[in-house]
Tab-separated table of C-alpha atoms in Angstrom:
chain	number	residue	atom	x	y	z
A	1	UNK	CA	10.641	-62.215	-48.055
A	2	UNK	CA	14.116	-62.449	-46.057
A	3	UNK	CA	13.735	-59.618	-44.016
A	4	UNK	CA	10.682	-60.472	-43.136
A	5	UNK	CA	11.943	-64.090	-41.543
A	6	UNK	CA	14.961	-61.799	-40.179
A	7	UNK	CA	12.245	-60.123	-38.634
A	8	UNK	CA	10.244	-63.172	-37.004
A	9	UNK	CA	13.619	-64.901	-36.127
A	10	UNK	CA	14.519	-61.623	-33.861
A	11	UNK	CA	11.033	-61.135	-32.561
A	12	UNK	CA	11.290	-64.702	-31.510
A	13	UNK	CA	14.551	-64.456	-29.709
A	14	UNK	CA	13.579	-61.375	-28.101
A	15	UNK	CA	10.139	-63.208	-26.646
A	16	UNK	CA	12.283	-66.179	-25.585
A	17	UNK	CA	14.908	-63.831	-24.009
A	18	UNK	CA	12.318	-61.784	-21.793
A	19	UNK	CA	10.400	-64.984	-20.854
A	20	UNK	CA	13.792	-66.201	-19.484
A	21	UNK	CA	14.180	-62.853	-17.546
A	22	UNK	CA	10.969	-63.501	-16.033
A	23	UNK	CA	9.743	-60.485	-13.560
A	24	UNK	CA	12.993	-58.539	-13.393
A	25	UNK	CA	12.229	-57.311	-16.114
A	26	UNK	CA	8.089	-56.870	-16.584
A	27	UNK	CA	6.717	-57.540	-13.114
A	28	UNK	CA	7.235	-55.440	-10.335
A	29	UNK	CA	10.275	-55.310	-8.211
A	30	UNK	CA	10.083	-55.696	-4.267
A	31	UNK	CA	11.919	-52.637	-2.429
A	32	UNK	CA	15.709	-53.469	-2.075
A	33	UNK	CA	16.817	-53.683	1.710
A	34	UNK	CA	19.362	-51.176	2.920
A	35	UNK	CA	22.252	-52.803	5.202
A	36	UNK	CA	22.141	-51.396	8.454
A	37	UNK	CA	24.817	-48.779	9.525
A	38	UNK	CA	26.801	-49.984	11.974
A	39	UNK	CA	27.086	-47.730	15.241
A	40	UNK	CA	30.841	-47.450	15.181
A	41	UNK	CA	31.007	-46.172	11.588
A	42	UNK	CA	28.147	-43.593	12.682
A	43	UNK	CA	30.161	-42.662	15.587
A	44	UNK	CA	33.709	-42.414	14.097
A	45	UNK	CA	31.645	-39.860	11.554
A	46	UNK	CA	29.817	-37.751	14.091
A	47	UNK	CA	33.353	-36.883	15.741
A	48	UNK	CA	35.393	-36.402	12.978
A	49	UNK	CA	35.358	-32.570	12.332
A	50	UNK	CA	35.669	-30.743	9.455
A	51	UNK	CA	39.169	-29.734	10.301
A	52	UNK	CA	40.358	-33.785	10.461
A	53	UNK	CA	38.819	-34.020	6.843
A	54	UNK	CA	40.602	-31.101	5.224
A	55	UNK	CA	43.940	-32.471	7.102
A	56	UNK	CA	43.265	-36.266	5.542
A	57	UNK	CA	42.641	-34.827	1.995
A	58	UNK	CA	45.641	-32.874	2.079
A	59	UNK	CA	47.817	-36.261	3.549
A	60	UNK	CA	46.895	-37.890	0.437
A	61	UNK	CA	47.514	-35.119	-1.623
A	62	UNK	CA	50.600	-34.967	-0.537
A	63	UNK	CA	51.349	-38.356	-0.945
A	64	UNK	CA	50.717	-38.803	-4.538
A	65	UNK	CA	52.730	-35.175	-4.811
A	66	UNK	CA	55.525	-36.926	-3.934
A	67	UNK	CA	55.155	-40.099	-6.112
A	68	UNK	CA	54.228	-38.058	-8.886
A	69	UNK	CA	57.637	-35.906	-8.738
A	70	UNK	CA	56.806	-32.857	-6.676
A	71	UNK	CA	58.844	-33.811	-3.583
A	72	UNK	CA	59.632	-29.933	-2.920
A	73	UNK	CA	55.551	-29.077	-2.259
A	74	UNK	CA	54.638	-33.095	-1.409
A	75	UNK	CA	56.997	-33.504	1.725
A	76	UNK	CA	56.647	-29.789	2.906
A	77	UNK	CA	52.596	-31.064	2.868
A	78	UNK	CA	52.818	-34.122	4.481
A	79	UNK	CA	54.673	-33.145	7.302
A	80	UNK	CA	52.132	-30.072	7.851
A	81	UNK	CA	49.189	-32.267	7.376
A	82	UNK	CA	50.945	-34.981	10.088
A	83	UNK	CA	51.361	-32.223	12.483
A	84	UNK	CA	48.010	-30.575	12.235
A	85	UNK	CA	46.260	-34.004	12.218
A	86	UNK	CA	47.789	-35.518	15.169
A	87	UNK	CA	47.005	-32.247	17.322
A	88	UNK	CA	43.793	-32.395	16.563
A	89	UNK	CA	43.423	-35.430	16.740
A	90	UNK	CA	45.163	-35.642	19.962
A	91	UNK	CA	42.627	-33.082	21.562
A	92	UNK	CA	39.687	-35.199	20.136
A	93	UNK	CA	40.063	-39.176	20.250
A	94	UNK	CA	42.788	-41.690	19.920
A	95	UNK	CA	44.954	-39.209	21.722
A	96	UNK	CA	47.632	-41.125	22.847
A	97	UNK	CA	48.364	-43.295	19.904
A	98	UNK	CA	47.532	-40.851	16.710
A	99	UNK	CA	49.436	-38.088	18.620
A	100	UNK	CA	52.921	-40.079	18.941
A	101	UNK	CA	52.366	-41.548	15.428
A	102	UNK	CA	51.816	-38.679	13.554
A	103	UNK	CA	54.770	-36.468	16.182
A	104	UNK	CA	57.413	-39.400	15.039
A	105	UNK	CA	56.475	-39.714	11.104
A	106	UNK	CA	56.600	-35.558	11.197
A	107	UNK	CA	59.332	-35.421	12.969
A	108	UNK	CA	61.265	-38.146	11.053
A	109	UNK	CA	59.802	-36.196	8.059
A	110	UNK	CA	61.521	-32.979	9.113
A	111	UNK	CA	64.817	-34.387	9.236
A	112	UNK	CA	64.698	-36.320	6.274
A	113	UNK	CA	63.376	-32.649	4.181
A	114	UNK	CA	66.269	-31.113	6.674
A	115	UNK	CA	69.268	-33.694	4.919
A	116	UNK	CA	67.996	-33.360	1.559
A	117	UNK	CA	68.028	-29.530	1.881
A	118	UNK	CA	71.444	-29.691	2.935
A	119	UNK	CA	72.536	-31.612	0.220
A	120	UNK	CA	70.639	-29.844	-2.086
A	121	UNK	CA	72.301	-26.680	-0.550
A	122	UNK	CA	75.722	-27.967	-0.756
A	123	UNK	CA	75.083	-29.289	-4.279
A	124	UNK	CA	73.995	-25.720	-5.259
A	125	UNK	CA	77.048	-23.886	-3.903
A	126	UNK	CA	79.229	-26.600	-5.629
A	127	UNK	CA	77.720	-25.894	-9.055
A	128	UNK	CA	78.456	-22.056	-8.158
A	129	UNK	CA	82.322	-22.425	-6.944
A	130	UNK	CA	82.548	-25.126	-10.311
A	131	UNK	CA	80.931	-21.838	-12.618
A	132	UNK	CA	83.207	-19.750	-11.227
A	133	UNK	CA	86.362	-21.767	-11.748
A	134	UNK	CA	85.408	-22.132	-15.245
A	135	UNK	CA	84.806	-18.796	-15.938
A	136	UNK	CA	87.946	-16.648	-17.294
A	137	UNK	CA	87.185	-13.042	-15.539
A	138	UNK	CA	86.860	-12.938	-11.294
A	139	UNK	CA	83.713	-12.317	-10.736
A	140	UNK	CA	83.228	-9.396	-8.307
């Protein structure tokens, strides 16, 4: 006999829960409106080429290279992907101001990869002169 109230009690709830819902859930549903696309956003994707794409994937790519530890491939990456995007970007739209942007962060790029080679470098041939003090025979 309980189950059978347990029964009623849900069937009840359930009724009252639909009726509540009203036609969003039995009736039929008018056709949703899509926003209109806005002529600069259908613009700005005609003219992008396929070459601008591959070049903003890889800038990102880079990016979370480098925050994830891989400076060595990350930085080498971004400044590539810099490069490459502002020329082509430079011989497509936003010349002026994508082209100096992107020529100043990969050429403030370069020289920042160019100081921490050279410290890496001198780092490297202090470890070597340091191995070879310590070592007891010259090495030849």
């Amino acid at each position: 006999m309980k189950s059978i109230h347990w029964i009623i009690i849900i069937w009840i709830l359930a009724m009252i829960v639909f009726g509540m819902m009203g036609c969003a859930t039995l009736g039929i549903q008018p056709p949703i409106d899509t926003l209109p696309v806005s002529p600069e956003i259908t613009t700005i994707i005609k003219n992008i080429s396929w070459m601008q794409g591959i070049l903003i994937i890889g800038i990102v790519g880079s990016i979370f290279a480098c925050f994830n530890g891989a400076a060595k491939i990350g930085i080498p990456l971004l400044i590539s992907s810099l490069v490459g995007y502002g020329l082509t970007s430079a011989m497509m739209f936003y010349a002026k101001l994508i082209a100096i942007m992107s020529l100043v962060g990969g050429v403030g790029l370069c020289g920042y990869m160019i100081f921490i080679k050279h410290r890496a470098l001198k780092e490297i041939i202090k470890g070597v002169q340091n191995y070879r003090t310590d070592r007891k025979t010259p090495v030849l």
